Amino acid sequence: SSMLCRVLDGRDLEEICPIDEAILTPDERARYRQLRPPHQRALAFHTRAELRRMLGREIGLAPQSVPLEYDINGKPHCPHPRAKGLEFSVSCAHRCSLIAIGEASGLGVDVERTVETEPDGDLLEIVFSERELDAWLSVPPGMRRIAFTDAWTIKEATLKAMGVGLNGSPHDITVRFNDEGRALPVFKDPNCIFGRVNFCPCYSASCVMIL
């Protein structure tokens, strides 16, 4: 299996690019125009247009002609016959987005800005099991913000790869922490492959592929 992963830099995006807008369908334009603030709207348009470009190159169609549908869990897929076996996933966070396309039975990506303060209370219970929480608390305090964000992206990316997305539970995915305080997944399925996407110290990004 092969995979292409692309990071889009949205730091200079303030207005929707007309070329991106022309590629999107009327429904897509209506959906993303609702986003606030303007830079998030511009990044959403750019990301969707780039996804269409990447898929179009893979299956030999113009970007605006690529068919996209959503399943019951809200996961997008391409029903075109030449896209059979082709999986993709998209994630946006603040001023950047991440797109992955690959030949797999499942694929998920997630990118998040590193949390500004060490989380506590309900959020920790949502993300971690008791054993994971104990392991996270053993991470040196200065590394916990990155460790938590790592874990969050791993769990989100894995749930996306499984096709359940927000309908799944973070507790269904197990992580551990290495000596450097970085989170790593503990997969029971040998067909699950994890990759960390390193591009900026202010963000954590994970990619999970199921062969």
mmCIF file of C-alpha atoms in Angstrom:
data_model
loop_
_atom_site.group_PDB
_atom_site.id
_atom_site.type_symbol
_atom_site.label_atom_id
_atom_site.label_comp_id
_atom_site.label_asym_id
_atom_site.label_seq_id
_atom_site.Cartn_x
_atom_site.Cartn_y
_atom_site.Cartn_z
ATOM 1 C CA SER A 1 0.000 0.000 0.000
ATOM 2 C CA SER A 2 1.090 3.562 -0.658
ATOM 3 C CA MET A 3 -0.023 6.863 0.845
ATOM 4 C CA LEU A 4 0.309 10.548 0.029
ATOM 5 C CA CYS A 5 0.075 13.006 2.911
ATOM 6 C CA ARG A 6 -0.046 16.773 2.365
ATOM 7 C CA VAL A 7 0.065 19.626 4.876
ATOM 8 C CA LEU A 8 -1.587 22.888 3.779
ATOM 9 C CA ASP A 9 -0.311 26.154 5.271
ATOM 10 C CA GLY A 10 -3.198 28.543 5.866
ATOM 11 C CA ARG A 11 -1.317 31.326 7.664
ATOM 12 C CA ASP A 12 -1.709 33.777 4.754
ATOM 13 C CA LEU A 13 -5.265 32.802 3.846
ATOM 14 C CA GLU A 14 -7.788 35.510 4.700
ATOM 15 C CA GLU A 15 -10.123 35.430 1.700
ATOM 16 C CA ILE A 16 -11.538 32.577 -0.356
ATOM 17 C CA CYS A 17 -9.472 31.922 -3.473
ATOM 18 C CA PRO A 18 -11.724 32.194 -6.592
ATOM 19 C CA ILE A 19 -9.960 29.189 -8.167
ATOM 20 C CA ASP A 20 -10.731 27.060 -5.107
ATOM 21 C CA GLU A 21 -14.326 28.292 -5.054
ATOM 22 C CA ALA A 22 -14.842 27.334 -8.715
ATOM 23 C CA ILE A 23 -13.845 23.736 -7.966
ATOM 24 C CA LEU A 24 -16.377 23.202 -5.177
ATOM 25 C CA THR A 25 -19.999 22.174 -5.689
ATOM 26 C CA PRO A 26 -22.813 24.583 -4.712
ATOM 27 C CA ASP A 27 -23.554 22.425 -1.637
ATOM 28 C CA GLU A 28 -19.913 22.544 -0.535
ATOM 29 C CA ARG A 29 -19.762 26.308 -0.986
ATOM 30 C CA ALA A 30 -22.925 26.767 1.082
ATOM 31 C CA ARG A 31 -21.594 24.512 3.868
ATOM 32 C CA TYR A 32 -18.187 26.176 4.180
ATOM 33 C CA ARG A 33 -19.462 29.749 3.849
ATOM 34 C CA GLN A 34 -21.061 29.305 7.271
ATOM 35 C CA LEU A 35 -17.655 28.999 8.927
ATOM 36 C CA ARG A 36 -16.285 31.844 11.032
ATOM 37 C CA PRO A 37 -13.827 33.549 11.203
ATOM 38 C CA PRO A 38 -12.907 34.349 7.559
ATOM 39 C CA HIS A 39 -9.527 32.586 7.645
ATOM 40 C CA GLN A 40 -11.226 29.310 8.664
ATOM 41 C CA ARG A 41 -13.653 29.699 5.779
ATOM 42 C CA ALA A 42 -10.825 30.335 3.311
ATOM 43 C CA LEU A 43 -8.854 27.346 4.627
ATOM 44 C CA ALA A 44 -11.916 25.078 4.359
ATOM 45 C CA PHE A 45 -12.447 26.077 0.725
ATOM 46 C CA HIS A 46 -8.744 25.597 -0.039
ATOM 47 C CA THR A 47 -8.617 22.213 1.692
ATOM 48 C CA ARG A 48 -11.688 20.853 -0.084
ATOM 49 C CA ALA A 49 -10.417 22.098 -3.440
ATOM 50 C CA GLU A 50 -7.005 20.499 -2.830
ATOM 51 C CA LEU A 51 -8.664 17.208 -1.849
ATOM 52 C CA ARG A 52 -10.547 17.302 -5.153
ATOM 53 C CA ARG A 53 -7.308 18.024 -7.032
ATOM 54 C CA MET A 54 -5.505 15.133 -5.351
ATOM 55 C CA LEU A 55 -8.361 12.691 -5.970
ATOM 56 C CA GLY A 56 -8.744 13.936 -9.542
ATOM 57 C CA ARG A 57 -5.097 13.185 -10.287
ATOM 58 C CA GLU A 58 -5.467 9.678 -8.849
ATOM 59 C CA ILE A 59 -8.570 8.715 -10.828
ATOM 60 C CA GLY A 60 -8.141 10.849 -13.952
ATOM 61 C CA LEU A 61 -10.945 13.364 -13.508
ATOM 62 C CA ALA A 62 -11.117 17.153 -13.384
ATOM 63 C CA PRO A 63 -11.275 18.266 -9.712
ATOM 64 C CA GLN A 64 -14.796 19.656 -10.025
ATOM 65 C CA SER A 65 -15.992 16.354 -11.539
ATOM 66 C CA VAL A 66 -14.852 14.138 -8.647
ATOM 67 C CA PRO A 67 -17.958 12.632 -6.975
ATOM 68 C CA LEU A 68 -17.973 12.784 -3.183
ATOM 69 C CA GLU A 69 -20.536 11.270 -0.827
ATOM 70 C CA TYR A 70 -20.904 10.869 2.955
ATOM 71 C CA ASP A 71 -21.669 7.622 4.763
ATOM 72 C CA ILE A 72 -23.908 7.237 7.817
ATOM 73 C CA ASN A 73 -21.052 8.273 10.130
ATOM 74 C CA GLY A 74 -20.322 11.409 8.110
ATOM 75 C CA LYS A 75 -17.140 10.008 6.559
ATOM 76 C CA PRO A 76 -16.652 11.196 2.959
ATOM 77 C CA HIS A 77 -15.808 8.760 0.187
ATOM 78 C CA CYS A 78 -15.533 8.761 -3.584
ATOM 79 C CA PRO A 79 -17.987 6.360 -5.294
ATOM 80 C CA HIS A 80 -16.242 6.508 -8.691
ATOM 81 C CA PRO A 81 -15.222 3.017 -9.974
ATOM 82 C CA ARG A 82 -11.588 4.085 -10.433
ATOM 83 C CA ALA A 83 -11.493 5.124 -6.764
ATOM 84 C CA LYS A 84 -12.194 1.592 -5.534
ATOM 85 C CA GLY A 85 -9.721 0.746 -2.754
ATOM 86 C CA LEU A 86 -8.715 4.397 -2.432
ATOM 87 C CA GLU A 87 -9.203 5.909 1.020
ATOM 88 C CA PHE A 88 -8.728 9.504 2.114
ATOM 89 C CA SER A 89 -9.005 11.612 5.263
ATOM 90 C CA VAL A 90 -8.930 15.333 6.039
ATOM 91 C CA SER A 91 -8.358 17.346 9.210
ATOM 92 C CA CYS A 92 -8.174 21.108 9.854
ATOM 93 C CA ALA A 93 -6.835 22.958 12.892
ATOM 94 C CA HIS A 94 -6.530 26.726 13.199
ATOM 95 C CA ARG A 95 -4.176 27.779 10.381
ATOM 96 C CA CYS A 96 -3.334 24.453 8.761
ATOM 97 C CA SER A 97 -4.937 21.338 7.366
ATOM 98 C CA LEU A 98 -3.867 17.802 6.591
ATOM 99 C CA ILE A 99 -4.967 15.566 3.705
ATOM 100 C CA ALA A 100 -4.017 11.910 3.245
ATOM 101 C CA ILE A 101 -4.884 9.620 0.331
ATOM 102 C CA GLY A 102 -3.860 5.983 0.111
ATOM 103 C CA GLU A 103 -4.634 2.456 -0.984
ATOM 104 C CA ALA A 104 -6.026 0.909 2.181
ATOM 105 C CA SER A 105 -9.141 -0.499 3.790
ATOM 106 C CA GLY A 106 -9.154 2.430 6.213
ATOM 107 C CA LEU A 107 -7.321 5.731 6.582
ATOM 108 C CA GLY A 108 -7.561 8.537 9.140
ATOM 109 C CA VAL A 109 -5.664 11.724 9.949
ATOM 110 C CA ASP A 110 -6.013 14.275 12.717
ATOM 111 C CA VAL A 111 -4.124 17.503 13.369
ATOM 112 C CA GLU A 112 -4.498 19.662 16.477
ATOM 113 C CA ARG A 113 -2.743 22.681 17.950
ATOM 114 C CA THR A 114 -0.854 21.741 21.096
ATOM 115 C CA VAL A 115 -3.121 22.562 24.039
ATOM 116 C CA GLU A 116 -2.071 25.805 25.739
ATOM 117 C CA THR A 117 -2.569 24.570 29.283
ATOM 118 C CA GLU A 118 -2.371 21.149 30.870
ATOM 119 C CA PRO A 119 -5.917 19.715 30.723
ATOM 120 C CA ASP A 120 -7.748 18.412 33.762
ATOM 121 C CA GLY A 121 -11.084 17.057 34.937
ATOM 122 C CA ASP A 122 -13.716 15.984 32.416
ATOM 123 C CA LEU A 123 -11.489 16.246 29.346
ATOM 124 C CA LEU A 124 -8.965 13.805 30.783
ATOM 125 C CA GLU A 125 -11.753 11.337 31.599
ATOM 126 C CA ILE A 126 -13.149 11.628 28.055
ATOM 127 C CA VAL A 127 -9.789 10.918 26.414
ATOM 128 C CA PHE A 128 -7.967 8.571 28.801
ATOM 129 C CA SER A 129 -8.697 5.296 30.542
ATOM 130 C CA GLU A 130 -7.539 5.077 34.165
ATOM 131 C CA ARG A 131 -4.363 3.261 33.130
ATOM 132 C CA GLU A 132 -3.625 5.819 30.404
ATOM 133 C CA LEU A 133 -4.230 8.668 32.827
ATOM 134 C CA ASP A 134 -1.744 7.197 35.305
ATOM 135 C CA ALA A 135 0.794 6.844 32.483
ATOM 136 C CA TRP A 136 0.202 10.431 31.332
ATOM 137 C CA LEU A 137 0.628 11.750 34.879
ATOM 138 C CA SER A 138 4.032 10.048 34.994
ATOM 139 C CA VAL A 139 5.162 12.129 31.996
ATOM 140 C CA PRO A 140 7.300 15.120 33.132
ATOM 141 C CA PRO A 141 5.018 18.185 33.598
ATOM 142 C CA GLY A 142 6.745 20.199 30.877
ATOM 143 C CA MET A 143 5.948 17.489 28.310
ATOM 144 C CA ARG A 144 2.343 16.719 29.233
ATOM 145 C CA ARG A 145 0.691 19.261 26.903
ATOM 146 C CA ILE A 146 2.359 17.690 23.865
ATOM 147 C CA ALA A 147 1.744 14.171 25.191
ATOM 148 C CA PHE A 148 -1.956 14.884 25.628
ATOM 149 C CA THR A 149 -2.289 16.442 22.151
ATOM 150 C CA ASP A 150 -0.420 13.486 20.635
ATOM 151 C CA ALA A 151 -2.801 11.054 22.309
ATOM 152 C CA TRP A 152 -5.837 13.015 21.158
ATOM 153 C CA THR A 153 -4.722 12.990 17.506
ATOM 154 C CA ILE A 154 -3.868 9.285 17.602
ATOM 155 C CA LYS A 155 -7.288 8.365 18.953
ATOM 156 C CA GLU A 156 -9.135 10.647 16.494
ATOM 157 C CA ALA A 157 -7.121 9.424 13.500
ATOM 158 C CA THR A 158 -7.697 5.782 14.465
ATOM 159 C CA LEU A 159 -11.453 6.269 14.915
ATOM 160 C CA LYS A 160 -11.551 7.920 11.476
ATOM 161 C CA ALA A 161 -9.589 5.022 9.949
ATOM 162 C CA MET A 162 -12.075 2.605 11.516
ATOM 163 C CA GLY A 163 -14.860 4.562 9.828
ATOM 164 C CA VAL A 164 -16.708 5.493 13.029
ATOM 165 C CA GLY A 165 -15.371 9.011 13.602
ATOM 166 C CA LEU A 166 -17.201 10.951 16.303
ATOM 167 C CA ASN A 167 -19.555 8.016 16.861
ATOM 168 C CA GLY A 168 -16.671 6.050 18.348
ATOM 169 C CA SER A 169 -15.139 6.382 21.808
ATOM 170 C CA PRO A 170 -11.568 7.506 22.557
ATOM 171 C CA HIS A 171 -11.508 4.723 25.141
ATOM 172 C CA ASP A 172 -11.662 2.187 22.304
ATOM 173 C CA ILE A 173 -8.112 3.194 21.326
ATOM 174 C CA THR A 174 -5.155 2.616 23.656
ATOM 175 C CA VAL A 175 -2.011 4.745 23.817
ATOM 176 C CA ARG A 176 1.236 4.573 25.738
ATOM 177 C CA PHE A 177 3.972 7.163 26.302
ATOM 178 C CA ASN A 178 7.646 6.735 25.441
ATOM 179 C CA ASP A 179 10.664 8.081 27.330
ATOM 180 C CA GLU A 180 10.475 11.328 25.345
ATOM 181 C CA GLY A 181 6.873 11.898 26.482
ATOM 182 C CA ARG A 182 5.383 11.281 23.054
ATOM 183 C CA ALA A 183 2.208 9.201 22.739
ATOM 184 C CA LEU A 184 2.185 6.027 20.652
ATOM 185 C CA PRO A 185 -0.770 3.785 19.805
ATOM 186 C CA VAL A 186 -1.086 0.232 21.105
ATOM 187 C CA PHE A 187 -2.794 -1.613 18.252
ATOM 188 C CA LYS A 188 -4.163 -5.140 18.651
ATOM 189 C CA ASP A 189 -4.594 -5.410 14.872
ATOM 190 C CA PRO A 190 -1.244 -5.926 13.045
ATOM 191 C CA ASN A 191 -2.811 -4.382 9.927
ATOM 192 C CA CYS A 192 -2.944 -0.962 11.643
ATOM 193 C CA ILE A 193 -0.019 1.318 10.827
ATOM 194 C CA PHE A 194 0.718 4.598 12.619
ATOM 195 C CA GLY A 195 2.717 7.563 11.422
ATOM 196 C CA ARG A 196 3.407 10.865 13.144
ATOM 197 C CA VAL A 197 3.359 13.887 10.836
ATOM 198 C CA ASN A 198 6.011 16.345 12.020
ATOM 199 C CA PHE A 199 5.826 19.789 10.442
ATOM 200 C CA CYS A 200 5.578 22.405 13.221
ATOM 201 C CA PRO A 201 6.269 22.304 16.993
ATOM 202 C CA CYS A 202 2.949 24.086 17.664
ATOM 203 C CA TYR A 203 0.923 21.193 16.221
ATOM 204 C CA SER A 204 0.556 17.460 16.687
ATOM 205 C CA ALA A 205 -0.609 15.323 13.774
ATOM 206 C CA SER A 206 -1.225 11.600 13.366
ATOM 207 C CA CYS A 207 -1.998 9.323 10.455
ATOM 208 C CA VAL A 208 -3.378 5.795 10.807
ATOM 209 C CA MET A 209 -3.724 3.337 7.932
ATOM 210 C CA ILE A 210 -5.532 -0.013 8.073
ATOM 211 C CA LEU A 211 -4.235 -2.383 5.404
#
